[in-house]
mmCIF file of C-alpha atoms in Angstrom:
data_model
loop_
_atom_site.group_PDB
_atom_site.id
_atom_site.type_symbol
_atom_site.label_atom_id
_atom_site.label_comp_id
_atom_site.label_asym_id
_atom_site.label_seq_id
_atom_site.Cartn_x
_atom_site.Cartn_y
_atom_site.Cartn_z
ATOM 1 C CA UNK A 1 95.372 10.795 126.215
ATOM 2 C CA UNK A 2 95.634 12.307 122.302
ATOM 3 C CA UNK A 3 93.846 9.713 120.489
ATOM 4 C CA UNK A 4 95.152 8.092 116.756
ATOM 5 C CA UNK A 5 93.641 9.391 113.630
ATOM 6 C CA UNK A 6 94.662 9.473 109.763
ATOM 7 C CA UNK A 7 96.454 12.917 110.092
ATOM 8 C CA UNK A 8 98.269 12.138 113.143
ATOM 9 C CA UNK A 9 99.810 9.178 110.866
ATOM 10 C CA UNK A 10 101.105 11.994 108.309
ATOM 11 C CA UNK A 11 104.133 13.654 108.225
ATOM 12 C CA UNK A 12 104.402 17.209 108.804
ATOM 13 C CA UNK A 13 104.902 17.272 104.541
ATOM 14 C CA UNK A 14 101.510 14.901 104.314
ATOM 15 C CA UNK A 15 100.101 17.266 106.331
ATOM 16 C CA UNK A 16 100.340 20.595 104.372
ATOM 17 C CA UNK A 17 99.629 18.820 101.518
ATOM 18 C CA UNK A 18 96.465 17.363 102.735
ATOM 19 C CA UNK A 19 95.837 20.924 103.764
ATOM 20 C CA UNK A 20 96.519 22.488 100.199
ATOM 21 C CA UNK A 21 94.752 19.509 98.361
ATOM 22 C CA UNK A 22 91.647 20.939 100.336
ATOM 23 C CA UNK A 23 91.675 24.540 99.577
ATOM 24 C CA UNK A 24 89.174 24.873 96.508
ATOM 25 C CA UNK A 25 88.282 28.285 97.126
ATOM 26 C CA UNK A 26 91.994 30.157 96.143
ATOM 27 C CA UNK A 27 94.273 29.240 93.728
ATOM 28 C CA UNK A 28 97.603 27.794 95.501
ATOM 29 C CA UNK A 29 100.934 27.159 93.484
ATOM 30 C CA UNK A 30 104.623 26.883 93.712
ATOM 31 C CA UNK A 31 106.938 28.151 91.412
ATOM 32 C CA UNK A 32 110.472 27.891 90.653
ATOM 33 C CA UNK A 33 112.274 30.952 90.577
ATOM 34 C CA UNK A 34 111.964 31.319 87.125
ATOM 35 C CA UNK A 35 108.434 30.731 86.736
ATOM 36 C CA UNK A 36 107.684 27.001 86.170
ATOM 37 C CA UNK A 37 104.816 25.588 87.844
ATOM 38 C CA UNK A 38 105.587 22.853 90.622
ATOM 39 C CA UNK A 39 102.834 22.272 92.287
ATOM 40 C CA UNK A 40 99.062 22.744 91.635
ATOM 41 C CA UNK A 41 96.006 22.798 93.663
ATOM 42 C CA UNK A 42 92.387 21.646 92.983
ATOM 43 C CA UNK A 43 91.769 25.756 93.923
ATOM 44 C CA UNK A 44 93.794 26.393 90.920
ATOM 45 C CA UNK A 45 92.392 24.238 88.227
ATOM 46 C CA UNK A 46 88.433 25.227 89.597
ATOM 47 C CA UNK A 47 90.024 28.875 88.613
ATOM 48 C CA UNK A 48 92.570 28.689 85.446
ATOM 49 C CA UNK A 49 91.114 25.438 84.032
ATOM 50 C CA UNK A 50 94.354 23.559 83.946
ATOM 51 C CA UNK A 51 94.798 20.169 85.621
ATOM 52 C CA UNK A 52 97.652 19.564 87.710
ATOM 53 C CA UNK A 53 98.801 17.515 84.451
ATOM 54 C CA UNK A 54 98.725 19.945 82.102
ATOM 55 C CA UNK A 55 100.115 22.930 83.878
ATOM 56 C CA UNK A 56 102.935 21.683 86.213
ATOM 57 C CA UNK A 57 106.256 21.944 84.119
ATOM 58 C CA UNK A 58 104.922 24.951 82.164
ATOM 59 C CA UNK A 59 106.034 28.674 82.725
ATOM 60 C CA UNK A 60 103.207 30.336 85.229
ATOM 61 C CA UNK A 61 103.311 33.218 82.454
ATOM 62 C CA UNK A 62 100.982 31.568 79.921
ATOM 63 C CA UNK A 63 98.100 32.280 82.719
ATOM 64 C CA UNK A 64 98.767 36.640 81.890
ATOM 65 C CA UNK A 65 97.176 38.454 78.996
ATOM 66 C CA UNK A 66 99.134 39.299 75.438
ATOM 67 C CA UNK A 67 99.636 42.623 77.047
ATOM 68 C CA UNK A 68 100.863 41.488 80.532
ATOM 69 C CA UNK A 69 103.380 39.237 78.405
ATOM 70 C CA UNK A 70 104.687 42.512 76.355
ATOM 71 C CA UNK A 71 105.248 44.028 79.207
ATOM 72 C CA UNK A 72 106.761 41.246 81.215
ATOM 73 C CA UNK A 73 104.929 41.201 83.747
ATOM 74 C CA UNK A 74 105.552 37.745 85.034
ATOM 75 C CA UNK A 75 109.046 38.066 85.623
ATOM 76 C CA UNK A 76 109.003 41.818 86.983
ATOM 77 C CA UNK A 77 106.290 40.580 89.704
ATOM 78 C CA UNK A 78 108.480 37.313 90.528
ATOM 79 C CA UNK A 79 111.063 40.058 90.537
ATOM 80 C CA UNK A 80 109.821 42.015 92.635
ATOM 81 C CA UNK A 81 108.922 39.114 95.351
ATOM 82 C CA UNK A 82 112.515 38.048 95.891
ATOM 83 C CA UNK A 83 113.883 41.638 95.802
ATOM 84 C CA UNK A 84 110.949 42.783 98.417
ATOM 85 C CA UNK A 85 110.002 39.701 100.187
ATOM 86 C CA UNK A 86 106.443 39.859 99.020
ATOM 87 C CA UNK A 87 104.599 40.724 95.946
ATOM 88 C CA UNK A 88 100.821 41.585 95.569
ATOM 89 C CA UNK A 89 99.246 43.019 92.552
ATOM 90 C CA UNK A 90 95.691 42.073 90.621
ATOM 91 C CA UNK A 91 94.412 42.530 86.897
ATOM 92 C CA UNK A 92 93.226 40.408 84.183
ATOM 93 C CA UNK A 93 94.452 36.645 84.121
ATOM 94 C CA UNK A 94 93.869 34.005 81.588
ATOM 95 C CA UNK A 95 92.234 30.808 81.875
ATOM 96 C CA UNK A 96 93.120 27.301 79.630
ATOM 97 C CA UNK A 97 89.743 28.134 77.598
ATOM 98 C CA UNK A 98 91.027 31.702 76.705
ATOM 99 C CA UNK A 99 88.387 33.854 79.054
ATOM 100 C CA UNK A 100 90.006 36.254 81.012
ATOM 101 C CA UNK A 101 88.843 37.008 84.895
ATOM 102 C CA UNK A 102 90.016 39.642 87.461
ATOM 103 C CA UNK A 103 92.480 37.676 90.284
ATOM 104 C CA UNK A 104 94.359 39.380 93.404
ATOM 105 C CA UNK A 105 97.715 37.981 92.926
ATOM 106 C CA UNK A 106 99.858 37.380 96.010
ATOM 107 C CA UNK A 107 103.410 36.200 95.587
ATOM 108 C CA UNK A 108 105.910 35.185 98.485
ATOM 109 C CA UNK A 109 109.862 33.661 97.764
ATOM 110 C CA UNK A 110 110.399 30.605 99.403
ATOM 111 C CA UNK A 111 114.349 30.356 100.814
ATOM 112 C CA UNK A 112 115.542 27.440 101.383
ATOM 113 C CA UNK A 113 117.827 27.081 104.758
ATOM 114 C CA UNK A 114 121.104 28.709 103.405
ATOM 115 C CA UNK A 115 118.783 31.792 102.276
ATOM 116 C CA UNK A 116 118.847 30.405 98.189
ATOM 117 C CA UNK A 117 115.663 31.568 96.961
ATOM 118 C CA UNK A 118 113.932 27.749 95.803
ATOM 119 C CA UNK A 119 110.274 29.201 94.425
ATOM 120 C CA UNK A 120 107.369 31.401 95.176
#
């Protein structure tokens, strides 16, 4: 007999977000598919020094270097994610105190049922 514990209270939604709540060691964020931070983890804010409350509702894009922004970067790599079904690059990223640090960048589109891209 399976016996009754917190998680087995959860829904399968409580669940992954108890799971993503935990990660601390990687950055893990949704985006809409234009950019705007929905969700952020306590991974994320060790990393780019944003709370949740200060980042969610802002454009992922001010986290890329003045350069990265010339080039538009940000939307190319979303860009590329929904037209290849994955995205991976690294380089310099920008933290809420202005220091830069070196990330490896992975972005995957998120469909929702009907195939309408809903984030990355």
């Amino acid at each position: 007999m399976k016996s009754s514990s917190f998680t087995d209270s959860l829904t399968p939604e409580g669940r992954s977000r108890l799971l993503i709540e935990a990660i601390t060691d990687y950055a893990v964020y949704m985006l809409d598919p234009n950019g705007i931070v929905l969700t952020w983890n306590p991974g994320a804010e060790r990393f780019e020094g944003y709370s949740a409350d200060e980042i969610v509702g802002r454009n992922f894009s001010c986290l890329y270097t003045k350069d990265d922004l010339a080039a538009d970067v940000p939307r190319r790599a979303l860009e590329a994610a929904a037209a290849n079904g994955t995205f991976e690059t690294e380089g310099w990223r920008v933290r809420r105190d202005g220091s830069r640090f070196w990330a490896y960048v992975i972005f995957n589109p998120i469909h929702a049922p009907d195939g309408k891209l809903i984030g990355f």
